[in-house]
XYZ file of C-alpha atoms in Angstrom:
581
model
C -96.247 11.707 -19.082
C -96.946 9.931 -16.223
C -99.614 7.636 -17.675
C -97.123 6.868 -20.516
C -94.662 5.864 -17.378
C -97.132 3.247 -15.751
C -96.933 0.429 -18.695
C -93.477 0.929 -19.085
C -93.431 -0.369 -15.511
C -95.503 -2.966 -15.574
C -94.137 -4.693 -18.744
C -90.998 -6.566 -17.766
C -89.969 -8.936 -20.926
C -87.957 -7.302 -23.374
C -89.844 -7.915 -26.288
C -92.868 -5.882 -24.804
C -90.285 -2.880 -24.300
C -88.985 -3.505 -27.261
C -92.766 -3.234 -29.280
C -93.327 0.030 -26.752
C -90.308 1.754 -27.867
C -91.175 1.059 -32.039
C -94.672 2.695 -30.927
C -92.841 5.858 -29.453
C -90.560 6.160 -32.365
C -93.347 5.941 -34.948
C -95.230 8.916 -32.785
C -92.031 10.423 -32.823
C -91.096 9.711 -36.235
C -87.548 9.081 -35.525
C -85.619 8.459 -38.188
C -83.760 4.693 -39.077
C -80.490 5.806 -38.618
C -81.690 7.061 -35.192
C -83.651 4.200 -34.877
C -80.465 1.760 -35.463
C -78.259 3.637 -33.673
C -80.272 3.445 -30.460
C -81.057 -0.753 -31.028
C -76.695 -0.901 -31.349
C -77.056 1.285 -27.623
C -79.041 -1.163 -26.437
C -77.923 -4.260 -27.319
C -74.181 -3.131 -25.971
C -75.631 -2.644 -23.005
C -77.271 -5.718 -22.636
C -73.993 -7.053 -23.264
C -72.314 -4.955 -20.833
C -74.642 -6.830 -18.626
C -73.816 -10.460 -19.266
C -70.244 -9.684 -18.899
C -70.862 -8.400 -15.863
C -72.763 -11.310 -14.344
C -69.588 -13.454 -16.284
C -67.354 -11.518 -14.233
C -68.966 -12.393 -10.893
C -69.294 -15.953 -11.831
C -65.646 -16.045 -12.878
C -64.584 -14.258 -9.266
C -66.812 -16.999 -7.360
C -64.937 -19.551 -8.841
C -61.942 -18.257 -8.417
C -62.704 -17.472 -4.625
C -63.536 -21.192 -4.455
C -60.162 -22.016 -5.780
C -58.295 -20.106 -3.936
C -59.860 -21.478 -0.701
C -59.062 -25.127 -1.864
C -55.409 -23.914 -3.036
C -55.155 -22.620 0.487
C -56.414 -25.679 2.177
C -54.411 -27.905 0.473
C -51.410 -25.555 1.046
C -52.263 -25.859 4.932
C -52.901 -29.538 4.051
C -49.410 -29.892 2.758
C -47.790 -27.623 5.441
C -49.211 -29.528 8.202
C -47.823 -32.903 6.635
C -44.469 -31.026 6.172
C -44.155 -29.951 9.393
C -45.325 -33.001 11.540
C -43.303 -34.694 9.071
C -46.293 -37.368 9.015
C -44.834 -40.195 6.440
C -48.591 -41.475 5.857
C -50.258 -39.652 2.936
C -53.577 -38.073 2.963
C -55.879 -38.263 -0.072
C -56.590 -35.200 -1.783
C -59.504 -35.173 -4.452
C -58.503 -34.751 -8.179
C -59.424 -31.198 -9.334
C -61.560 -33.248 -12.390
C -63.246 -35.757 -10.378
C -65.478 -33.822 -8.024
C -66.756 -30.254 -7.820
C -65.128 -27.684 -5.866
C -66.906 -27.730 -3.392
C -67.126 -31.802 -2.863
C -63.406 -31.354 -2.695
C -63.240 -28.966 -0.117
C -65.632 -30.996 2.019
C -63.102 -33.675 1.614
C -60.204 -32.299 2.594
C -62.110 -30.991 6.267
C -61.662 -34.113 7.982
C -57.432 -34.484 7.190
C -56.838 -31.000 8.197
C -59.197 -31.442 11.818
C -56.989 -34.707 12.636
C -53.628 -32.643 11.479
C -54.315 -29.684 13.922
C -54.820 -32.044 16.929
C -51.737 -33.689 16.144
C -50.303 -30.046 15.402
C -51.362 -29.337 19.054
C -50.122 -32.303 20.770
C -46.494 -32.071 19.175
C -46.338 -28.040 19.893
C -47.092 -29.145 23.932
C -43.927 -31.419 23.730
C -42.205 -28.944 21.862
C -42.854 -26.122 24.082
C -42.111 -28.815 27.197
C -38.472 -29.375 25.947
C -37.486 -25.948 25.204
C -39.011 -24.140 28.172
C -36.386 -26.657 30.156
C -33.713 -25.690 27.306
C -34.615 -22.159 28.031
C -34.512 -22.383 31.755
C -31.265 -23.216 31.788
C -29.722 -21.353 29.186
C -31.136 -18.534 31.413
C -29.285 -19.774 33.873
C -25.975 -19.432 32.297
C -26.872 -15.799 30.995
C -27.762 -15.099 34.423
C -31.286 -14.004 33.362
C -33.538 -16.862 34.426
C -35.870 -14.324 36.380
C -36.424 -12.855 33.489
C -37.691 -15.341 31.594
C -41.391 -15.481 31.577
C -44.382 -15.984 29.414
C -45.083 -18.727 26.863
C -42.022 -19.558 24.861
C -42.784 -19.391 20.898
C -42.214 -22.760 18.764
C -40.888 -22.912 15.043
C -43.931 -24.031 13.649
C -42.565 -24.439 10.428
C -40.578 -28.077 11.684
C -42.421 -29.999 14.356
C -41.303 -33.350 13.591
C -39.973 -36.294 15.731
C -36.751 -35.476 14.060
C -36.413 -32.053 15.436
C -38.289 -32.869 18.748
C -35.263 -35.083 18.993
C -32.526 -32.866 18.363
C -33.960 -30.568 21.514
C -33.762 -33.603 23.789
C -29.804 -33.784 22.516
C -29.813 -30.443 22.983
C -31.135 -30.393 26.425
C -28.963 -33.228 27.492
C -26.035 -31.219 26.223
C -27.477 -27.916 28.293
C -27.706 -30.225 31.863
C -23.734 -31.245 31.380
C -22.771 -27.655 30.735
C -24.827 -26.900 33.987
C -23.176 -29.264 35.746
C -19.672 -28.467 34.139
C -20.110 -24.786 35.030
C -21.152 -25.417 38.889
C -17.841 -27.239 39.384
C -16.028 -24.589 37.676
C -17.724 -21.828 39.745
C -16.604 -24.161 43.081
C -13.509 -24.602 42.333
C -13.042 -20.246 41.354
C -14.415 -20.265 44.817
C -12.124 -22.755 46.233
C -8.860 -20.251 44.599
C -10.340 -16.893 45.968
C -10.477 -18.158 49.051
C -6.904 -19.275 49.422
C -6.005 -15.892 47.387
C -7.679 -14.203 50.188
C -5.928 -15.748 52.482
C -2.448 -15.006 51.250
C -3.080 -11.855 50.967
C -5.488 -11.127 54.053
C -8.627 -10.054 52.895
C -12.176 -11.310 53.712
C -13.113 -13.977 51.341
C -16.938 -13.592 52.440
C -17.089 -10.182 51.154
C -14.937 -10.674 48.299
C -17.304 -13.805 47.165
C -20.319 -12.364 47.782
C -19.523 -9.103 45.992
C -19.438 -11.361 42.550
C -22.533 -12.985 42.810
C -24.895 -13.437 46.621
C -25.156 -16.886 46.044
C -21.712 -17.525 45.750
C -21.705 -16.907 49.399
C -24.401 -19.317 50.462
C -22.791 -22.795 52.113
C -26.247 -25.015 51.761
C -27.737 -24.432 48.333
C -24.916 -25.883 46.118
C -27.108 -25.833 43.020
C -28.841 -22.632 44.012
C -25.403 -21.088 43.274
C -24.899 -18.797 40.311
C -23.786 -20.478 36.953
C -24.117 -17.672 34.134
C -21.310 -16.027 32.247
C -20.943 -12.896 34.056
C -21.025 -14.850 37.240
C -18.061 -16.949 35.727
C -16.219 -13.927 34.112
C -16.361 -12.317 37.134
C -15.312 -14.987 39.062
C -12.321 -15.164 36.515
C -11.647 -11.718 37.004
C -12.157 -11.962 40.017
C -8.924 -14.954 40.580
C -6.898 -12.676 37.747
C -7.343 -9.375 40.177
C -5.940 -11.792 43.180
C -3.431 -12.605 41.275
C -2.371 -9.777 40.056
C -2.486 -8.393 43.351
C -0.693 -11.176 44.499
C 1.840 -10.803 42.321
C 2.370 -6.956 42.586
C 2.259 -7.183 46.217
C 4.913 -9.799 46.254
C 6.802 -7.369 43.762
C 6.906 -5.092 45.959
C 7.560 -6.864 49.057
C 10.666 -8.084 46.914
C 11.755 -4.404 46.203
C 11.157 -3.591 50.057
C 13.313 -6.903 50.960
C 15.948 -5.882 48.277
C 16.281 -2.030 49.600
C 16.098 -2.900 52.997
C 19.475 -5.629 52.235
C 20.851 -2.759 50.067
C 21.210 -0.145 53.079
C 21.396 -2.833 55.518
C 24.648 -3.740 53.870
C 25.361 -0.094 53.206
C 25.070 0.858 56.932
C 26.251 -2.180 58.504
C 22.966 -2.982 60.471
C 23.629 -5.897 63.021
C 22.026 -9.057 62.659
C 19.847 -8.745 65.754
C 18.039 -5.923 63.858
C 17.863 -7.864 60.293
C 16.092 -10.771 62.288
C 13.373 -8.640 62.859
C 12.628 -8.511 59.216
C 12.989 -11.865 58.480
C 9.166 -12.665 57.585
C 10.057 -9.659 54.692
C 13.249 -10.944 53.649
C 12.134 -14.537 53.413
C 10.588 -14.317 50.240
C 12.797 -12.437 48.655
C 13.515 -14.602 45.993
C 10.300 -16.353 45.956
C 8.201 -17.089 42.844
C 4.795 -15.921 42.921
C 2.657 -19.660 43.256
C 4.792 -20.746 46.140
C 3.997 -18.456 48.382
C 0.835 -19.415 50.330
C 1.295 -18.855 53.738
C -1.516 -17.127 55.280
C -0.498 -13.883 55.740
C 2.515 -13.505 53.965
C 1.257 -10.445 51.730
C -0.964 -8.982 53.569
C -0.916 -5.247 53.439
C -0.220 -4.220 56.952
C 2.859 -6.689 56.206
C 3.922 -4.539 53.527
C 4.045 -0.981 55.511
C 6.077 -2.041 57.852
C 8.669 -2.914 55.642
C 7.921 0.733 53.643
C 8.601 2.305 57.246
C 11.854 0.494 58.015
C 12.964 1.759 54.421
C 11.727 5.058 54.866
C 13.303 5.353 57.845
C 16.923 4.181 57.073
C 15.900 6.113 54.061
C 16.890 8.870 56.115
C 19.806 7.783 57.643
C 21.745 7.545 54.628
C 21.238 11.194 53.393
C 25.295 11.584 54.243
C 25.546 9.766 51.313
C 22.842 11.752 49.092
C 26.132 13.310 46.915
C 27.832 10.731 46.437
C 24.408 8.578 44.639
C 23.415 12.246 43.032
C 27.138 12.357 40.910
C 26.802 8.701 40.473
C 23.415 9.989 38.326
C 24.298 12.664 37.151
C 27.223 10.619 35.411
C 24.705 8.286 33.976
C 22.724 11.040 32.917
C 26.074 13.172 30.706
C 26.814 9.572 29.039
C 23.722 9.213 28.036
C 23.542 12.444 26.357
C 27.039 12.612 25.040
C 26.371 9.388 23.159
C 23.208 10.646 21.501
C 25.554 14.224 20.927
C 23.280 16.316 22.992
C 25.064 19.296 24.717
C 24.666 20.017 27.826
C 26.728 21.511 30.540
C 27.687 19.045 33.503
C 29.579 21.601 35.549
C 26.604 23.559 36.191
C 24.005 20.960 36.861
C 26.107 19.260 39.081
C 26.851 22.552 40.857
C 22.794 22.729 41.143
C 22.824 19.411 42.575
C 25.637 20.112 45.356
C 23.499 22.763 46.164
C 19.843 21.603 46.171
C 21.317 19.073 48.783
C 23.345 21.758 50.840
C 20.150 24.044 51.291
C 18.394 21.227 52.500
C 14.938 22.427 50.501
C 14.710 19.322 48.683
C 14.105 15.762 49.799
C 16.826 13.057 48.889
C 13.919 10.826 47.463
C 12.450 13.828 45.461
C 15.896 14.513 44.091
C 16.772 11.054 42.976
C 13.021 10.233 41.964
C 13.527 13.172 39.647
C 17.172 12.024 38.125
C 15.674 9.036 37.858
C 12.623 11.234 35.709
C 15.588 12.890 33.916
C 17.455 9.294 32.727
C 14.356 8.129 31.979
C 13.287 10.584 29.248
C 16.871 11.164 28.403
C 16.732 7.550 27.142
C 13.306 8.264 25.152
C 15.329 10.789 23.539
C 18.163 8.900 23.041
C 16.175 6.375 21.111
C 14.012 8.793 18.907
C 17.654 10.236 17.570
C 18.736 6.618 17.497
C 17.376 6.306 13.233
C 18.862 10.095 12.205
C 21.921 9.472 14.256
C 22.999 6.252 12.708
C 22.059 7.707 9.093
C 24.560 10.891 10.302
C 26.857 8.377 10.704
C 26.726 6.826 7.873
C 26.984 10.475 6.110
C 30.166 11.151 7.765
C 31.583 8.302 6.540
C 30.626 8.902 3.236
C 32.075 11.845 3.466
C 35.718 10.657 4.426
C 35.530 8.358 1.646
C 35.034 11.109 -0.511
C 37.658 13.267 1.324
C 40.303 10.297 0.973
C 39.118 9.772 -2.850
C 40.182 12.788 -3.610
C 43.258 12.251 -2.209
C 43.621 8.788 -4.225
C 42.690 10.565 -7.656
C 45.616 13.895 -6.731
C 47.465 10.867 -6.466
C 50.532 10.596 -9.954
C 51.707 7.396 -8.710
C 48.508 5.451 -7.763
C 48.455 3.145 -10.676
C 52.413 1.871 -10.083
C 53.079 -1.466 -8.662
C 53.390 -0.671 -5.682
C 53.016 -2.761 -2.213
C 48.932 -2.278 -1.124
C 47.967 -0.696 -4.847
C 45.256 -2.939 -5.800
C 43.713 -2.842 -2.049
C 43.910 1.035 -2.623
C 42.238 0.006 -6.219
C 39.685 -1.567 -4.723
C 38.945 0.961 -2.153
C 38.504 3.600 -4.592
C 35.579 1.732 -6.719
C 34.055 1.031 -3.599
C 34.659 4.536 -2.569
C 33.265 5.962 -6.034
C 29.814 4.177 -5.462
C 29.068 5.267 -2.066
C 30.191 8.698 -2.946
C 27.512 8.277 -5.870
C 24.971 8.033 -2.933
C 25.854 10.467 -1.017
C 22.914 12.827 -2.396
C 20.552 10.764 -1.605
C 21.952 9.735 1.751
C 21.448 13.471 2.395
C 18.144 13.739 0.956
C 16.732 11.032 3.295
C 18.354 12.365 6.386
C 16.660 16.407 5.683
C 13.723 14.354 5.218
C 13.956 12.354 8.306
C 15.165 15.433 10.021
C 12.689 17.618 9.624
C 9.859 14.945 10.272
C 11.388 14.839 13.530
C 11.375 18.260 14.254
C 7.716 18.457 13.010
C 6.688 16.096 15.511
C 8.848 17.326 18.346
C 8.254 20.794 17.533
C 12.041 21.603 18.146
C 15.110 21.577 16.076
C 17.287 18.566 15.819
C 20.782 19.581 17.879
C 24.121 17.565 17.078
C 26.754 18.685 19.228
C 25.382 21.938 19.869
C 24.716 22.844 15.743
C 21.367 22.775 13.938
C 22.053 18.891 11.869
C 19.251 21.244 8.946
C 21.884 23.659 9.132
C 25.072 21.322 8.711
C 23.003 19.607 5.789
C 22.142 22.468 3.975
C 25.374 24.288 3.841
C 27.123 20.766 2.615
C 24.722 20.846 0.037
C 25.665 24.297 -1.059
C 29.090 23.558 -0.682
C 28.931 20.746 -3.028
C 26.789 22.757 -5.492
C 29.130 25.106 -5.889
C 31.197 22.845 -6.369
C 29.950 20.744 -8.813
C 29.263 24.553 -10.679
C 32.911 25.246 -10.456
C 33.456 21.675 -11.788
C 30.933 22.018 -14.840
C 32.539 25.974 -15.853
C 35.906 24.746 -16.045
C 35.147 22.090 -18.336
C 33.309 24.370 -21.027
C 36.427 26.326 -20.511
C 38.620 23.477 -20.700
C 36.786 23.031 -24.025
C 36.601 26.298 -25.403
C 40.485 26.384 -25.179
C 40.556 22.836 -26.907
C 38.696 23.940 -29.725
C 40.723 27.302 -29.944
C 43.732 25.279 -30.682
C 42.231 23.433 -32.693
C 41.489 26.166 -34.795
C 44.836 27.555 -34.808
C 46.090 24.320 -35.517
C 43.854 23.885 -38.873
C 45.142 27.926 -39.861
C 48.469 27.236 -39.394
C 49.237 23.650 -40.113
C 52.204 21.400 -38.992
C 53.657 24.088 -38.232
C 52.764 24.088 -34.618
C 52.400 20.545 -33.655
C 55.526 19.962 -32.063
C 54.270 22.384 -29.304
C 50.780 20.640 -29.595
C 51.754 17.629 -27.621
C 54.333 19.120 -25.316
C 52.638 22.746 -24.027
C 49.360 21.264 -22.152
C 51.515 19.012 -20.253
C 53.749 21.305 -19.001
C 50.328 23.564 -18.016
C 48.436 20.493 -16.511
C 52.001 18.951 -15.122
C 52.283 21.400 -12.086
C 48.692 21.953 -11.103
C 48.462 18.479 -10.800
C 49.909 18.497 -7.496
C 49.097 22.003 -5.927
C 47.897 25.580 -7.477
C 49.425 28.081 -9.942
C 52.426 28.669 -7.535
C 53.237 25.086 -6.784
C 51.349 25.178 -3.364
C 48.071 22.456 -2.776
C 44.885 23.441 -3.691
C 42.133 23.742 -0.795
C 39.570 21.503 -1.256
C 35.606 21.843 -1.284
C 35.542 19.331 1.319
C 33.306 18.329 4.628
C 36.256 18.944 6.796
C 39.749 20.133 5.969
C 41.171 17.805 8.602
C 39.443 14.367 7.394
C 42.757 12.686 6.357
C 43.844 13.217 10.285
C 40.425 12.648 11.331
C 40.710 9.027 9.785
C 43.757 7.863 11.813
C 42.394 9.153 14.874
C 39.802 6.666 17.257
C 35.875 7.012 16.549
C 35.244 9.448 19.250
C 38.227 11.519 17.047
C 36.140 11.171 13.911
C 32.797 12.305 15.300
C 34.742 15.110 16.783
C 35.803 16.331 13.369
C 32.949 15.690 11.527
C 30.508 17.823 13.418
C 31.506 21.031 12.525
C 32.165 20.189 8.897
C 29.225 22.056 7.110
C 29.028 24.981 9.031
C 32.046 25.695 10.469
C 34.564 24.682 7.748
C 33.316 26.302 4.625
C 35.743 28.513 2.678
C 36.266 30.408 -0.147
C 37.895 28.860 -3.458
C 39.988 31.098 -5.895
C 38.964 30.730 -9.325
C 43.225 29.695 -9.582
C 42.672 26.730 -6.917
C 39.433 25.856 -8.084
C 40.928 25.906 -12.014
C 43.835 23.832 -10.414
C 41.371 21.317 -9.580
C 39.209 20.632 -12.116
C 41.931 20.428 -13.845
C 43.760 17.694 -11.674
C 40.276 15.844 -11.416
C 39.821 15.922 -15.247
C 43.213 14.667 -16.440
C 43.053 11.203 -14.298
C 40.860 8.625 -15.693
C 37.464 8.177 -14.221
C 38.056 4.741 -13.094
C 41.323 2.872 -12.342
């Protein structure tokens, strides 16, 4: 076998194999379909093998291609972004081999990266200026270090241009900036003065270099340095301002019990540096001095102490709160019971365990949040008053339809005409009116977690029962008219059995049945009405205060019972006048 190996070796043309491999079949005797079969095997193979080496070639090439693509790419970018008008030749892909064409282009792209390199160094020159200073007004120039990156992408004279503009712009700001942070300077220091503080340590806590005298442009120019410094004048100011608030106040209490005491001008003088800008506005005071804080307590001791002196008078400024205090309340109808709390007050100040200021500093507490109160009711008490009204419209409509001789000509009919179809509307609205106002109510009392008082009665309560009163009513109403018809028909009836027989008493006998009721019950006395408030026809003649005073008890106090007689009565006086005049 391995003698039969050696020539097989040595021959190398494929003929030769070829020959050998007819030799081994005939010792074989392989058959010709065998025999074809393994020629097809071969000659695939050989065929696998030019497409490989194809394959290779084909991936060279396009190597090759891809370099030149790339290098005139680069070529192109170059141009682009030197923005170099001049063009560079560029071999046709036809004319010369790949390769000639990539030794041509070598020689533009060397000369395009100098230039490349040149314009980046004037670039980078420009901006690290533009940089430096921009890190001057975010107060980070320290910080900035390293070599700055340039946009590659655009390094034409175009754009190298627009960073000189650029820069040019930057140096103004600079120099707008430093004479903004001198004059910010410049205020604090008067502020200071006003107000006698130490400008050195109120400068230098902003910025150091704010405090330096030599270096004008080695002073700080960055944003914080300028909001600070803006701050900085705005505290001052505000200080400035509050103090001489306050020095104001001082000026105006110390007149108040100078006046109140009779203090002799000899003492007053000695206050006069207090007084003296009582009236004042805030920019033209600049006197050094004049608000400085030491300044300021001496006035808060002179008050504090005839502060003291006046505590003979402590009752009589206690009532005069307490006053303020029970009109507040009483307009909002909020109970309360002034007998006792100023009994509490008479004594608080006879024990002497409470300090005048603590007392009055907590009426004032008390007016305060009785006023917060006040307004939070303000919405629900103006829609209960608007309720109430309702109400008496409906109350005096009543009236006006019980009424036989409403339609005559009489003097002030047609303003009592008009009255009534105004009346009729709003009384149409009174179920939502209520609606809204449990609604509003009870939001109220959600958010407050209490219940919403008016005049000492749950307003829930008052709503509800109204409008249970008025659907019993409105029950009452709706029975007596199916019985109303019932009857009707029943006549009817009687009428169709018996004929003519009866009609003289058809048009005579309800009249003298509706006649009577019209005007009062089965025995000739009024009918009570389902009403808010029996009293609402005094109520109307009486002053607002009157009104209020009769209204708030209407749902729950003034509910009663109606007989099925007065009720019948009044169904029956409500259904035999016209709907509408």
């Amino acid at each position: 076998m391995a003698d039969a190996e050696i020539p097989l070796l040595e021959e190398t043309t494929c003929g030769s194999l070829l020959q050998k491999l007819q030799e081994i079949w005939d010792e074989v005797g392989e058959s010709d379909e065998e025999r074809d079969k393994m020629l097809l095997q071969i000659e695939q193979e050989c065929l696998d093998v030019y497409k490989r080496k194809v394959e290779q070639a084909a991936n060279s090439r396009a190597q090759l291609l891809q370099v030149l693509s790339d290098a005139k790419l680069e070529l192109s970018t170059l141009v682009s972004a030197l923005g170099d008008k001049s063009s560079v030749g560029i071999p046709e892909k036809g004319s010369k081999t790949i390769k000639e064409q990539l030794a041509a282009i070598a020689p533009a792209l060397e000369q395009l990266w100098k230039q490349k390199e040149e314009r980046v160094k004037e670039f980078s020159d420009v901006r690290s200026q533009i940089q430096k200073i921009c890190g001057e007004i975010a107060g980070n120039a320290s910080e900035q270090t390293g070599a700055l990156a340039v946009d590659e992408s655009d390094l034409s004279l175009k754009k190298l241009d627009e960073y000189q503009v650029k820069l040019k712009e930057l140096q103004k700001e600079k120099s707008d900036r430093l004479s903004k942070v001198l004059e910010y300077v410049s205020t604090v220091h008067d502020l200071c003065a006003v107000l006698g503080m130490d400008f050195f340590s109120t400068i230098t806590e902003v910025h150091p270099s704010l405090g330096d005298s030599t270096g004008v442009q080695s002073k700080s120019i960055s944003n914080d340095t300028l909001s600070s410094l803006a701050k900085t004048v705005s505290a001052l100011n505000e200080d400035k301002k509050q103090r001489l608030h306050k020095l104001q106040e001082l000026a105006t209490q110390l007149i108040d019990l100078w006046n109140l005491m009779d203090t002799p001008e000899e003492e007053r003088r000695l206050f006069n540096h207090v007084t003296c800008n009582s009236s004042a506005l805030v920019d033209k005071v600049t006197v050094p001095g004049a608000l400085a804080l030491d300044l300021i307590e001496q006035a808060e001791v002179e008050v504090d102490r005839l502060d003291k002196l006046k505590s003979s008078r402590m009752k009589e400024i206690a009532l005069k709160r307490q006053v303020e205090l029970e009109k507040i309340f009483a307009s909002v109808h909020i109970e309360i019971d002034p007998e006792a709390a100023r009994e509490k007050i008479m004594a608080l100040i006879d024990s002497g365990n409470v300090e005048p200021t603590e007392l009055l500093a907590d009426m004032d507490n008390q007016i305060m949040k009785a006023k917060e109160e006040a307004l939070s009711r303000k919405e629900i008490l103006d829609r209960v008053e608007k309720w109430m009204s309702a109400c008496e419209e409906e109350s005096w409509l009543e009236d006006y339809n019980r009424d036989e001789n409403r339609y005559n000509a009489s003097r002030g009919a047609h303003l009592n005409l008009k009255r009534a179809e105004k009346a009729r509307i709003l009384v149409n609205k009174i179920p939502g009116m209520v609606d809204t106002l449990v609604a509003k109510t009870r939001a109220w009392e959600e958010d407050r977690g209490i219940s919403f008082m008016y005049d000492g009665v749950p307003l829930l309560a008052m709503l509800d029962e109204y409008a249970m009163l008025r659907q019993e009513r409105e029950e009452e109403k709706r029975r007596l008219r199916g019985q109303k018809k019932v009857g009707e028909q029943q006549n009817m009836e009687q009428e169709t059995a018996f004929g003519s027989r009866l009609s003289p008493a058809r048009s005579s006998g309800p009249k003298k049945v509706v006649g009577p009721r019209a005007n009062g019950g089965a025995n000739g006395t009024p009918s009570r009405r389902l009403s808010l408030n029996a009293n609402q026809n005094s109520s109307r003649s009486a002053g607002k205060d009157g009104k209020r005073d009769s209204m708030k008890l209407a749902a729950p106090a003034n509910i009663v019972t109606v007989s099925k007689d007065d009720a019948a009565s009044h169904v029956s006086r409500t259904d035999s006048v016209p709907a509408s005049p």
